[in-house]
């Protein structure tokens, strides 16, 4: 199943900031408020509610990409038992 490209039209923040916020939320076990604080430390003023909306809108596509990357990065090794 093909994922349509993500459109960032009509969003106040650049795509890189949106992508980073959603990536933080899905990649690590962080709450929305922690993601808000982490972005604030970088000088980006975003509410946790905005991060929640971005996660709902873009989260599925990012989660699929993360799963694909994790599946590719795991090496397939076969272990043979020695007699």
mmCIF file of N, CA and C in Angstrom:
data_model
loop_
_atom_site.group_PDB
_atom_site.id
_atom_site.type_symbol
_atom_site.label_atom_id
_atom_site.label_comp_id
_atom_site.label_asym_id
_atom_site.label_seq_id
_atom_site.Cartn_x
_atom_site.Cartn_y
_atom_site.Cartn_z
ATOM 1 N N UNK A 1 0.833 -1.170 0.000
ATOM 2 C CA UNK A 1 0.000 0.000 0.000
ATOM 3 C C UNK A 1 0.884 1.242 0.000
ATOM 4 N N UNK A 2 0.641 2.127 -0.921
ATOM 5 C CA UNK A 2 1.441 3.327 -1.074
ATOM 6 C C UNK A 2 0.907 4.450 -0.184
ATOM 7 N N UNK A 3 1.821 5.156 0.450
ATOM 8 C CA UNK A 3 1.447 6.272 1.309
ATOM 9 C C UNK A 3 1.534 7.552 0.492
ATOM 10 N N UNK A 4 0.457 8.341 0.438
ATOM 11 C CA UNK A 4 0.529 9.591 -0.316
ATOM 12 C C UNK A 4 1.513 10.553 0.335
ATOM 13 N N UNK A 5 2.123 11.430 -0.458
ATOM 14 C CA UNK A 5 3.077 12.372 0.123
ATOM 15 C C UNK A 5 2.388 13.306 1.117
ATOM 16 N N UNK A 6 3.127 13.698 2.119
ATOM 17 C CA UNK A 6 2.589 14.556 3.165
ATOM 18 C C UNK A 6 2.587 16.000 2.669
ATOM 19 N N UNK A 7 1.468 16.688 2.841
ATOM 20 C CA UNK A 7 1.352 18.086 2.428
ATOM 21 C C UNK A 7 1.371 18.983 3.659
ATOM 22 N N UNK A 8 2.247 19.971 3.640
ATOM 23 C CA UNK A 8 2.372 20.904 4.755
ATOM 24 C C UNK A 8 1.774 22.265 4.425
ATOM 25 N N UNK A 9 0.960 22.341 3.414
ATOM 26 C CA UNK A 9 0.366 23.619 3.028
ATOM 27 C C UNK A 9 -0.512 24.147 4.154
ATOM 28 N N UNK A 10 -0.514 25.453 4.298
ATOM 29 C CA UNK A 10 -1.339 26.173 5.273
ATOM 30 C C UNK A 10 -0.930 25.921 6.724
ATOM 31 N N UNK A 11 0.289 25.505 6.945
ATOM 32 C CA UNK A 11 0.775 25.348 8.309
ATOM 33 C C UNK A 11 1.740 26.478 8.619
ATOM 34 N N UNK A 12 1.665 26.973 9.835
ATOM 35 C CA UNK A 12 2.464 28.125 10.245
ATOM 36 C C UNK A 12 3.949 27.789 10.358
ATOM 37 N N UNK A 13 4.249 26.577 10.774
ATOM 38 C CA UNK A 13 5.626 26.177 11.014
ATOM 39 C C UNK A 13 6.197 25.454 9.801
ATOM 40 N N UNK A 14 7.512 25.534 9.628
ATOM 41 C CA UNK A 14 8.152 24.827 8.516
ATOM 42 C C UNK A 14 8.004 23.309 8.661
ATOM 43 N N UNK A 15 8.042 22.604 7.544
ATOM 44 C CA UNK A 15 7.912 21.142 7.586
ATOM 45 C C UNK A 15 8.942 20.462 8.481
ATOM 46 N N UNK A 16 10.146 21.005 8.568
ATOM 47 C CA UNK A 16 11.185 20.377 9.393
ATOM 48 C C UNK A 16 10.803 20.383 10.875
ATOM 49 N N UNK A 17 10.172 21.449 11.334
ATOM 50 C CA UNK A 17 9.762 21.526 12.742
ATOM 51 C C UNK A 17 8.619 20.564 13.014
ATOM 52 N N UNK A 18 7.653 20.520 12.105
ATOM 53 C CA UNK A 18 6.525 19.601 12.267
ATOM 54 C C UNK A 18 7.032 18.165 12.285
ATOM 55 N N UNK A 19 7.900 17.849 11.341
ATOM 56 C CA UNK A 19 8.434 16.490 11.256
ATOM 57 C C UNK A 19 9.218 16.129 12.515
ATOM 58 N N UNK A 20 9.995 17.069 13.027
ATOM 59 C CA UNK A 20 10.793 16.795 14.228
ATOM 60 C C UNK A 20 9.897 16.557 15.443
ATOM 61 N N UNK A 21 8.860 17.366 15.595
ATOM 62 C CA UNK A 21 7.949 17.211 16.734
ATOM 63 C C UNK A 21 7.229 15.867 16.685
ATOM 64 N N UNK A 22 6.738 15.501 15.525
ATOM 65 C CA UNK A 22 6.024 14.226 15.385
ATOM 66 C C UNK A 22 6.998 13.065 15.566
ATOM 67 N N UNK A 23 8.198 13.206 15.035
ATOM 68 C CA UNK A 23 9.211 12.166 15.193
ATOM 69 C C UNK A 23 9.533 11.955 16.673
ATOM 70 N N UNK A 24 9.727 13.043 17.413
ATOM 71 C CA UNK A 24 10.006 12.914 18.847
ATOM 72 C C UNK A 24 8.884 12.182 19.568
ATOM 73 N N UNK A 25 7.657 12.547 19.241
ATOM 74 C CA UNK A 25 6.509 11.965 19.936
ATOM 75 C C UNK A 25 6.373 10.470 19.669
ATOM 76 N N UNK A 26 6.596 10.060 18.420
ATOM 77 C CA UNK A 26 6.409 8.649 18.081
ATOM 78 C C UNK A 26 7.655 7.803 18.304
ATOM 79 N N UNK A 27 8.822 8.395 18.216
ATOM 80 C CA UNK A 27 10.052 7.614 18.326
ATOM 81 C C UNK A 27 10.413 7.300 19.774
ATOM 82 N N UNK A 28 10.142 8.225 20.675
ATOM 83 C CA UNK A 28 10.502 8.068 22.078
ATOM 84 C C UNK A 28 9.238 8.094 22.936
ATOM 85 N N UNK A 29 9.270 7.484 24.106
ATOM 86 C CA UNK A 29 8.076 7.480 24.967
ATOM 87 C C UNK A 29 7.915 8.822 25.697
ATOM 88 N N UNK A 30 7.558 9.852 24.941
ATOM 89 C CA UNK A 30 7.405 11.193 25.494
ATOM 90 C C UNK A 30 5.942 11.605 25.488
ATOM 91 N N UNK A 31 5.576 12.405 26.467
ATOM 92 C CA UNK A 31 4.231 12.975 26.464
ATOM 93 C C UNK A 31 4.228 14.192 25.538
ATOM 94 N N UNK A 32 3.040 14.652 25.213
ATOM 95 C CA UNK A 32 2.917 15.833 24.359
ATOM 96 C C UNK A 32 3.540 17.054 25.029
ATOM 97 N N UNK A 33 3.378 17.140 26.330
ATOM 98 C CA UNK A 33 3.947 18.284 27.057
ATOM 99 C C UNK A 33 5.478 18.233 27.084
ATOM 100 N N UNK A 34 6.052 17.053 27.136
ATOM 101 C CA UNK A 34 7.513 16.946 27.076
ATOM 102 C C UNK A 34 8.037 17.345 25.703
ATOM 103 N N UNK A 35 7.316 16.969 24.655
ATOM 104 C CA UNK A 35 7.713 17.389 23.308
ATOM 105 C C UNK A 35 7.634 18.910 23.216
ATOM 106 N N UNK A 36 6.578 19.491 23.779
ATOM 107 C CA UNK A 36 6.435 20.951 23.805
ATOM 108 C C UNK A 36 7.639 21.594 24.495
ATOM 109 N N UNK A 37 8.046 21.050 25.645
ATOM 110 C CA UNK A 37 9.191 21.589 26.385
ATOM 111 C C UNK A 37 10.494 21.436 25.608
ATOM 112 N N UNK A 38 10.674 20.303 24.950
ATOM 113 C CA UNK A 38 11.899 20.087 24.182
ATOM 114 C C UNK A 38 11.999 21.076 23.023
ATOM 115 N N UNK A 39 10.882 21.348 22.374
ATOM 116 C CA UNK A 39 10.892 22.329 21.291
ATOM 117 C C UNK A 39 11.133 23.731 21.842
ATOM 118 N N UNK A 40 10.585 24.025 23.013
ATOM 119 C CA UNK A 40 10.784 25.333 23.629
ATOM 120 C C UNK A 40 12.258 25.558 23.960
ATOM 121 N N UNK A 41 12.957 24.501 24.383
ATOM 122 C CA UNK A 41 14.393 24.612 24.660
ATOM 123 C C UNK A 41 15.179 24.976 23.412
ATOM 124 N N UNK A 42 14.644 24.646 22.258
ATOM 125 C CA UNK A 42 15.282 25.004 20.992
ATOM 126 C C UNK A 42 14.787 26.348 20.459
ATOM 127 N N UNK A 43 13.926 27.015 21.232
ATOM 128 C CA UNK A 43 13.432 28.324 20.820
ATOM 129 C C UNK A 43 12.196 28.280 19.946
ATOM 130 N N UNK A 44 11.497 27.150 19.937
ATOM 131 C CA UNK A 44 10.301 26.985 19.110
ATOM 132 C C UNK A 44 9.101 26.956 20.044
ATOM 133 N N UNK A 45 8.259 27.963 19.944
ATOM 134 C CA UNK A 45 7.090 28.082 20.808
ATOM 135 C C UNK A 45 5.899 27.404 20.150
ATOM 136 N N UNK A 46 5.596 26.203 20.642
ATOM 137 C CA UNK A 46 4.501 25.384 20.121
ATOM 138 C C UNK A 46 3.755 24.814 21.318
ATOM 139 N N UNK A 47 2.435 24.808 21.255
ATOM 140 C CA UNK A 47 1.668 24.231 22.359
ATOM 141 C C UNK A 47 1.584 22.711 22.199
ATOM 142 N N UNK A 48 1.334 22.046 23.300
ATOM 143 C CA UNK A 48 1.197 20.592 23.240
ATOM 144 C C UNK A 48 -0.010 20.201 22.404
ATOM 145 N N UNK A 49 -1.019 21.064 22.372
ATOM 146 C CA UNK A 49 -2.212 20.785 21.567
ATOM 147 C C UNK A 49 -1.874 20.804 20.073
ATOM 148 N N UNK A 50 -0.981 21.694 19.681
ATOM 149 C CA UNK A 50 -0.536 21.732 18.287
ATOM 150 C C UNK A 50 0.219 20.453 17.944
ATOM 151 N N UNK A 51 1.072 19.997 18.847
ATOM 152 C CA UNK A 51 1.802 18.743 18.625
ATOM 153 C C UNK A 51 0.816 17.586 18.513
ATOM 154 N N UNK A 52 -0.239 17.616 19.311
ATOM 155 C CA UNK A 52 -1.263 16.567 19.243
ATOM 156 C C UNK A 52 -1.949 16.569 17.879
ATOM 157 N N UNK A 53 -2.301 17.756 17.387
ATOM 158 C CA UNK A 53 -2.946 17.840 16.068
ATOM 159 C C UNK A 53 -2.019 17.348 14.968
ATOM 160 N N UNK A 54 -0.742 17.739 15.045
ATOM 161 C CA UNK A 54 0.221 17.265 14.055
ATOM 162 C C UNK A 54 0.361 15.750 14.122
ATOM 163 N N UNK A 55 0.366 15.208 15.319
ATOM 164 C CA UNK A 55 0.498 13.759 15.479
ATOM 165 C C UNK A 55 -0.687 13.025 14.873
ATOM 166 N N UNK A 56 -1.872 13.584 15.052
ATOM 167 C CA UNK A 56 -3.058 12.967 14.448
ATOM 168 C C UNK A 56 -3.026 13.072 12.930
ATOM 169 N N UNK A 57 -2.567 14.205 12.420
ATOM 170 C CA UNK A 57 -2.570 14.437 10.974
ATOM 171 C C UNK A 57 -1.445 13.675 10.270
ATOM 172 N N UNK A 58 -0.236 13.741 10.805
ATOM 173 C CA UNK A 58 0.938 13.195 10.123
ATOM 174 C C UNK A 58 1.492 11.931 10.769
ATOM 175 N N UNK A 59 0.984 11.558 11.915
ATOM 176 C CA UNK A 59 1.564 10.466 12.688
ATOM 177 C C UNK A 59 1.580 9.125 12.008
ATOM 178 N N UNK A 60 0.510 8.786 11.332
ATOM 179 C CA UNK A 60 0.435 7.473 10.695
ATOM 180 C C UNK A 60 1.529 7.300 9.640
ATOM 181 N N UNK A 61 1.739 8.333 8.830
ATOM 182 C CA UNK A 61 2.775 8.256 7.793
ATOM 183 C C UNK A 61 4.163 8.146 8.422
ATOM 184 N N UNK A 62 4.433 8.928 9.479
ATOM 185 C CA UNK A 62 5.735 8.862 10.138
ATOM 186 C C UNK A 62 5.946 7.523 10.828
ATOM 187 N N UNK A 63 4.909 7.007 11.449
ATOM 188 C CA UNK A 63 5.030 5.720 12.133
ATOM 189 C C UNK A 63 5.351 4.607 11.136
ATOM 190 N N UNK A 64 4.727 4.643 9.980
ATOM 191 C CA UNK A 64 5.030 3.638 8.949
ATOM 192 C C UNK A 64 6.480 3.728 8.509
ATOM 193 N N UNK A 65 6.957 4.947 8.312
ATOM 194 C CA UNK A 65 8.356 5.113 7.895
ATOM 195 C C UNK A 65 9.307 4.603 8.969
ATOM 196 N N UNK A 66 9.008 4.899 10.230
ATOM 197 C CA UNK A 66 9.865 4.418 11.315
ATOM 198 C C UNK A 66 9.892 2.897 11.369
ATOM 199 N N UNK A 67 8.727 2.273 11.203
ATOM 200 C CA UNK A 67 8.678 0.806 11.233
ATOM 201 C C UNK A 67 9.474 0.210 10.082
ATOM 202 N N UNK A 68 9.378 0.820 8.906
ATOM 203 C CA UNK A 68 10.139 0.314 7.761
ATOM 204 C C UNK A 68 11.629 0.441 8.004
ATOM 205 N N UNK A 69 12.058 1.576 8.551
ATOM 206 C CA UNK A 69 13.482 1.780 8.818
ATOM 207 C C UNK A 69 13.985 0.793 9.862
ATOM 208 N N UNK A 70 13.187 0.542 10.896
ATOM 209 C CA UNK A 70 13.603 -0.403 11.929
ATOM 210 C C UNK A 70 13.686 -1.815 11.368
ATOM 211 N N UNK A 71 12.760 -2.169 10.501
ATOM 212 C CA UNK A 71 12.775 -3.508 9.916
ATOM 213 C C UNK A 71 13.997 -3.692 9.025
ATOM 214 N N UNK A 72 14.385 -2.649 8.309
ATOM 215 C CA UNK A 72 15.561 -2.739 7.438
ATOM 216 C C UNK A 72 16.858 -2.769 8.232
ATOM 217 N N UNK A 73 16.886 -2.074 9.363
ATOM 218 C CA UNK A 73 18.132 -1.962 10.109
ATOM 219 C C UNK A 73 18.461 -3.206 10.929
ATOM 220 N N UNK A 74 17.495 -4.071 11.145
ATOM 221 C CA UNK A 74 17.738 -5.293 11.906
ATOM 222 C C UNK A 74 18.368 -6.324 10.977
ATOM 223 N N UNK A 75 19.602 -6.699 11.239
ATOM 224 C CA UNK A 75 20.245 -7.680 10.363
ATOM 225 C C UNK A 75 19.651 -9.071 10.565
ATOM 226 N N UNK A 76 19.540 -9.776 9.485
ATOM 227 C CA UNK A 76 19.033 -11.145 9.589
ATOM 228 C C UNK A 76 20.232 -12.079 9.734
ATOM 229 N N UNK A 77 20.352 -12.651 10.894
ATOM 230 C CA UNK A 77 21.477 -13.523 11.203
ATOM 231 C C UNK A 77 20.918 -14.884 11.573
ATOM 232 N N UNK A 78 21.490 -15.896 10.970
ATOM 233 C CA UNK A 78 21.069 -17.243 11.344
ATOM 234 C C UNK A 78 22.159 -17.842 12.239
ATOM 235 N N UNK A 79 21.741 -18.360 13.341
ATOM 236 C CA UNK A 79 22.667 -18.961 14.285
ATOM 237 C C UNK A 79 22.590 -20.477 14.157
ATOM 238 N N UNK A 80 23.752 -21.065 13.987
ATOM 239 C CA UNK A 80 23.809 -22.522 13.908
ATOM 240 C C UNK A 80 24.376 -23.044 15.219
ATOM 241 N N UNK A 81 23.752 -24.074 15.687
ATOM 242 C CA UNK A 81 24.240 -24.690 16.912
ATOM 243 C C UNK A 81 25.407 -25.606 16.572
ATOM 244 N N UNK A 82 26.438 -25.494 17.341
ATOM 245 C CA UNK A 82 27.567 -26.394 17.117
ATOM 246 C C UNK A 82 27.345 -27.675 17.916
ATOM 247 N N UNK A 83 27.689 -28.816 17.331
ATOM 248 C CA UNK A 83 27.440 -30.100 18.022
ATOM 249 C C UNK A 83 28.324 -30.322 19.202
#
